Amino acid sequence: MSADLSVRNPNNSPLLMADALLRASGGMVVSLLVAPLTTDSTDAGQVGVNAPNFQQLPLSPATFRKIRVAMQDDQLSQYELLISASAVQQQVSALQLASADALFDTAAGVEINGTQFVIESRSVSEALGQVYLYRLFVREAHAWLQPVL
């Protein structure tokens, strides 16, 4: 008696397809901003006088688009960033982290074309238990720093 396991055959097809689609739709490089591995041990660094220099971890292929346009002055635009799971997994392995969640939890934001963005939320797309795409909802970082009048 043989079982048909074709629908449960684990392979990298979804991951390869996501990489190809992201490259075909722009395939840009974005940088995840994470705290440096070594801390500033000077007195000024310990009390927070020196601003931390964040590590920029390149992630590619990625696609970036605006998903909500600001219709009023007080409304902020919202953006979507799609990142290949293979790029995220490379950085997880390089930093010897337990998971992609650990990587994103330590991130201060994302730099895209020289502009810094704050990560509002994230989700994953998966097939047969294998993550092939990370979806981040982001807003421009400077918009969060503006005083409310």
PDB file of C-alpha atoms in Angstrom:
ATOM      1  CA  MET A   1       0.000   0.000   0.000  1.00  0.00           C
ATOM      2  CA  SER A   2       1.462   3.365  -0.988  1.00  0.00           C
ATOM      3  CA  ALA A   3       0.368   6.764   0.128  1.00  0.00           C
ATOM      4  CA  ASP A   4       0.120   9.846  -2.047  1.00  0.00           C
ATOM      5  CA  LEU A   5       2.318  12.404  -0.311  1.00  0.00           C
ATOM      6  CA  SER A   6       2.639  14.787  -3.258  1.00  0.00           C
ATOM      7  CA  VAL A   7       0.760  17.608  -1.535  1.00  0.00           C
ATOM      8  CA  ARG A   8       3.028  17.320   1.475  1.00  0.00           C
ATOM      9  CA  ASN A   9       6.309  17.115  -0.387  1.00  0.00           C
ATOM     10  CA  PRO A  10       8.508  19.748   1.301  1.00  0.00           C
ATOM     11  CA  ASN A  11      10.637  21.678  -1.160  1.00  0.00           C
ATOM     12  CA  ASN A  12      11.766  25.219  -1.748  1.00  0.00           C
ATOM     13  CA  SER A  13       9.285  26.024  -4.527  1.00  0.00           C
ATOM     14  CA  PRO A  14       7.331  28.693  -2.590  1.00  0.00           C
ATOM     15  CA  LEU A  15      10.567  30.351  -1.477  1.00  0.00           C
ATOM     16  CA  LEU A  16      12.028  30.346  -4.986  1.00  0.00           C
ATOM     17  CA  MET A  17       8.753  31.665  -6.419  1.00  0.00           C
ATOM     18  CA  ALA A  18       8.621  34.500  -3.855  1.00  0.00           C
ATOM     19  CA  ASP A  19      12.225  35.473  -4.636  1.00  0.00           C
ATOM     20  CA  ALA A  20      11.483  35.515  -8.378  1.00  0.00           C
ATOM     21  CA  LEU A  21       8.312  37.575  -7.968  1.00  0.00           C
ATOM     22  CA  LEU A  22      10.005  40.094  -5.675  1.00  0.00           C
ATOM     23  CA  ARG A  23      12.892  40.499  -8.129  1.00  0.00           C
ATOM     24  CA  ALA A  24      10.475  40.891 -11.048  1.00  0.00           C
ATOM     25  CA  SER A  25       8.452  43.560  -9.210  1.00  0.00           C
ATOM     26  CA  GLY A  26      11.400  45.789  -8.383  1.00  0.00           C
ATOM     27  CA  GLY A  27      13.763  43.672  -6.321  1.00  0.00           C
ATOM     28  CA  MET A  28      15.221  46.447  -4.188  1.00  0.00           C
ATOM     29  CA  VAL A  29      17.620  46.239  -1.249  1.00  0.00           C
ATOM     30  CA  VAL A  30      16.413  47.566   2.108  1.00  0.00           C
ATOM     31  CA  SER A  31      18.312  47.751   5.396  1.00  0.00           C
ATOM     32  CA  LEU A  32      17.055  46.522   8.737  1.00  0.00           C
ATOM     33  CA  LEU A  33      18.360  48.790  11.512  1.00  0.00           C
ATOM     34  CA  VAL A  34      19.470  46.836  14.585  1.00  0.00           C
ATOM     35  CA  ALA A  35      21.490  47.770  17.639  1.00  0.00           C
ATOM     36  CA  PRO A  36      25.238  47.139  17.303  1.00  0.00           C
ATOM     37  CA  LEU A  37      26.644  43.923  18.725  1.00  0.00           C
ATOM     38  CA  THR A  38      29.110  45.864  20.872  1.00  0.00           C
ATOM     39  CA  THR A  39      27.943  48.603  23.197  1.00  0.00           C
ATOM     40  CA  ASP A  40      29.511  52.003  23.793  1.00  0.00           C
ATOM     41  CA  SER A  41      31.426  51.598  27.057  1.00  0.00           C
ATOM     42  CA  THR A  42      32.460  55.246  27.376  1.00  0.00           C
ATOM     43  CA  ASP A  43      30.872  57.376  30.098  1.00  0.00           C
ATOM     44  CA  ALA A  44      28.966  59.429  27.510  1.00  0.00           C
ATOM     45  CA  GLY A  45      27.696  56.270  25.837  1.00  0.00           C
ATOM     46  CA  GLN A  46      26.562  54.741  29.116  1.00  0.00           C
ATOM     47  CA  VAL A  47      24.382  57.727  30.044  1.00  0.00           C
ATOM     48  CA  GLY A  48      22.966  58.053  26.528  1.00  0.00           C
ATOM     49  CA  VAL A  49      24.756  61.202  25.374  1.00  0.00           C
ATOM     50  CA  ASN A  50      26.199  59.468  22.306  1.00  0.00           C
ATOM     51  CA  ALA A  51      23.524  58.407  19.852  1.00  0.00           C
ATOM     52  CA  PRO A  52      23.848  54.713  18.989  1.00  0.00           C
ATOM     53  CA  ASN A  53      25.046  53.808  15.535  1.00  0.00           C
ATOM     54  CA  PHE A  54      22.746  51.126  14.221  1.00  0.00           C
ATOM     55  CA  GLN A  55      23.931  48.196  12.143  1.00  0.00           C
ATOM     56  CA  GLN A  56      22.371  48.130   8.707  1.00  0.00           C
ATOM     57  CA  LEU A  57      21.524  44.584   7.672  1.00  0.00           C
ATOM     58  CA  PRO A  58      20.782  44.361   3.936  1.00  0.00           C
ATOM     59  CA  LEU A  59      17.666  42.430   2.923  1.00  0.00           C
ATOM     60  CA  SER A  60      17.006  41.615  -0.727  1.00  0.00           C
ATOM     61  CA  PRO A  61      14.904  41.025  -2.736  1.00  0.00           C
ATOM     62  CA  ALA A  62      12.209  43.280  -1.342  1.00  0.00           C
ATOM     63  CA  THR A  63       9.295  45.298  -2.710  1.00  0.00           C
ATOM     64  CA  PHE A  64       8.002  48.542  -1.232  1.00  0.00           C
ATOM     65  CA  ARG A  65       4.691  50.288  -1.913  1.00  0.00           C
ATOM     66  CA  LYS A  66       2.302  52.840  -0.465  1.00  0.00           C
ATOM     67  CA  ILE A  67      -0.937  51.237   0.696  1.00  0.00           C
ATOM     68  CA  ARG A  68      -2.732  54.220   2.243  1.00  0.00           C
ATOM     69  CA  VAL A  69      -2.453  57.758   0.979  1.00  0.00           C
ATOM     70  CA  ALA A  70      -2.728  60.640   3.444  1.00  0.00           C
ATOM     71  CA  MET A  71      -6.046  62.316   2.632  1.00  0.00           C
ATOM     72  CA  GLN A  72      -5.942  64.816   5.519  1.00  0.00           C
ATOM     73  CA  ASP A  73      -3.147  66.788   7.175  1.00  0.00           C
ATOM     74  CA  ASP A  74      -3.166  64.734  10.377  1.00  0.00           C
ATOM     75  CA  GLN A  75      -3.348  61.374   8.622  1.00  0.00           C
ATOM     76  CA  LEU A  76      -0.104  59.506   7.927  1.00  0.00           C
ATOM     77  CA  SER A  77       0.642  57.450   4.843  1.00  0.00           C
ATOM     78  CA  GLN A  78       1.120  53.747   5.413  1.00  0.00           C
ATOM     79  CA  TYR A  79       3.480  51.536   3.455  1.00  0.00           C
ATOM     80  CA  GLU A  80       3.926  47.821   2.898  1.00  0.00           C
ATOM     81  CA  LEU A  81       7.303  46.131   2.632  1.00  0.00           C
ATOM     82  CA  LEU A  82       7.525  42.576   1.297  1.00  0.00           C
ATOM     83  CA  ILE A  83      10.794  40.785   2.063  1.00  0.00           C
ATOM     84  CA  SER A  84      12.014  37.399   0.936  1.00  0.00           C
ATOM     85  CA  ALA A  85      12.236  34.819   3.705  1.00  0.00           C
ATOM     86  CA  SER A  86      15.581  33.651   2.290  1.00  0.00           C
ATOM     87  CA  ALA A  87      17.075  37.126   2.893  1.00  0.00           C
ATOM     88  CA  VAL A  88      15.731  37.213   6.447  1.00  0.00           C
ATOM     89  CA  GLN A  89      17.018  33.706   7.147  1.00  0.00           C
ATOM     90  CA  GLN A  90      20.497  34.720   5.940  1.00  0.00           C
ATOM     91  CA  GLN A  91      20.645  37.501   8.540  1.00  0.00           C
ATOM     92  CA  VAL A  92      19.208  35.254  11.278  1.00  0.00           C
ATOM     93  CA  SER A  93      21.973  32.727  10.569  1.00  0.00           C
ATOM     94  CA  ALA A  94      24.702  35.379  10.341  1.00  0.00           C
ATOM     95  CA  LEU A  95      23.738  36.868  13.721  1.00  0.00           C
ATOM     96  CA  GLN A  96      23.183  33.396  15.228  1.00  0.00           C
ATOM     97  CA  LEU A  97      19.667  34.243  16.385  1.00  0.00           C
ATOM     98  CA  ALA A  98      16.985  31.717  17.283  1.00  0.00           C
ATOM     99  CA  SER A  99      14.372  32.961  14.806  1.00  0.00           C
ATOM    100  CA  ALA A 100      13.251  35.719  12.482  1.00  0.00           C
ATOM    101  CA  ASP A 101      10.993  36.963  15.273  1.00  0.00           C
ATOM    102  CA  ALA A 102      14.106  37.595  17.383  1.00  0.00           C
ATOM    103  CA  LEU A 103      15.621  39.562  14.508  1.00  0.00           C
ATOM    104  CA  PHE A 104      12.551  41.756  13.991  1.00  0.00           C
ATOM    105  CA  ASP A 105      12.046  42.217  17.739  1.00  0.00           C
ATOM    106  CA  THR A 106      15.525  43.758  18.030  1.00  0.00           C
ATOM    107  CA  ALA A 107      15.073  46.009  14.979  1.00  0.00           C
ATOM    108  CA  ALA A 108      14.710  49.749  15.489  1.00  0.00           C
ATOM    109  CA  GLY A 109      13.285  50.180  12.021  1.00  0.00           C
ATOM    110  CA  VAL A 110      13.995  49.891   8.320  1.00  0.00           C
ATOM    111  CA  GLU A 111      15.882  52.162   5.941  1.00  0.00           C
ATOM    112  CA  ILE A 112      14.490  52.326   2.426  1.00  0.00           C
ATOM    113  CA  ASN A 113      16.095  54.560  -0.220  1.00  0.00           C
ATOM    114  CA  GLY A 114      17.724  56.686   2.487  1.00  0.00           C
ATOM    115  CA  THR A 115      14.504  57.203   4.487  1.00  0.00           C
ATOM    116  CA  GLN A 116      13.959  55.587   7.879  1.00  0.00           C
ATOM    117  CA  PHE A 117      10.698  53.812   8.669  1.00  0.00           C
ATOM    118  CA  VAL A 118       9.234  52.430  11.884  1.00  0.00           C
ATOM    119  CA  ILE A 119       7.836  48.887  11.785  1.00  0.00           C
ATOM    120  CA  GLU A 120       4.210  48.949  12.932  1.00  0.00           C
ATOM    121  CA  SER A 121       3.372  45.283  12.433  1.00  0.00           C
ATOM    122  CA  ARG A 122       4.508  42.195  10.593  1.00  0.00           C
ATOM    123  CA  SER A 123       3.082  38.957   9.286  1.00  0.00           C
ATOM    124  CA  VAL A 124       4.289  35.951   7.343  1.00  0.00           C
ATOM    125  CA  SER A 125       3.078  34.002   4.344  1.00  0.00           C
ATOM    126  CA  GLU A 126       3.747  30.308   4.401  1.00  0.00           C
ATOM    127  CA  ALA A 127       3.068  27.159   2.414  1.00  0.00           C
ATOM    128  CA  LEU A 128       3.113  23.709   4.013  1.00  0.00           C
ATOM    129  CA  GLY A 129       4.632  25.196   7.160  1.00  0.00           C
ATOM    130  CA  GLN A 130       7.514  26.908   5.338  1.00  0.00           C
ATOM    131  CA  VAL A 131       7.705  30.719   5.526  1.00  0.00           C
ATOM    132  CA  TYR A 132       8.449  32.235   2.132  1.00  0.00           C
ATOM    133  CA  LEU A 133       7.588  35.934   2.617  1.00  0.00           C
ATOM    134  CA  TYR A 134       7.605  38.556   5.391  1.00  0.00           C
ATOM    135  CA  ARG A 135       5.136  41.430   5.177  1.00  0.00           C
ATOM    136  CA  LEU A 136       5.915  44.565   7.200  1.00  0.00           C
ATOM    137  CA  PHE A 137       3.619  47.552   7.630  1.00  0.00           C
ATOM    138  CA  VAL A 138       5.752  50.657   8.133  1.00  0.00           C
ATOM    139  CA  ARG A 139       5.442  54.436   8.574  1.00  0.00           C
ATOM    140  CA  GLU A 140       8.045  57.138   8.070  1.00  0.00           C
ATOM    141  CA  ALA A 141      10.080  57.586  11.254  1.00  0.00           C
ATOM    142  CA  HIS A 142      10.110  61.389  11.183  1.00  0.00           C
ATOM    143  CA  ALA A 143       6.298  61.475  11.269  1.00  0.00           C
ATOM    144  CA  TRP A 144       6.389  59.826  14.724  1.00  0.00           C
ATOM    145  CA  LEU A 145       8.754  62.471  16.050  1.00  0.00           C
ATOM    146  CA  GLN A 146       6.628  65.488  15.143  1.00  0.00           C
ATOM    147  CA  PRO A 147       4.997  67.200  18.126  1.00  0.00           C
ATOM    148  CA  VAL A 148       1.231  67.041  18.412  1.00  0.00           C
ATOM    149  CA  LEU A 149      -0.300  70.529  18.510  1.00  0.00           C
TER     150      LEU A 149
END
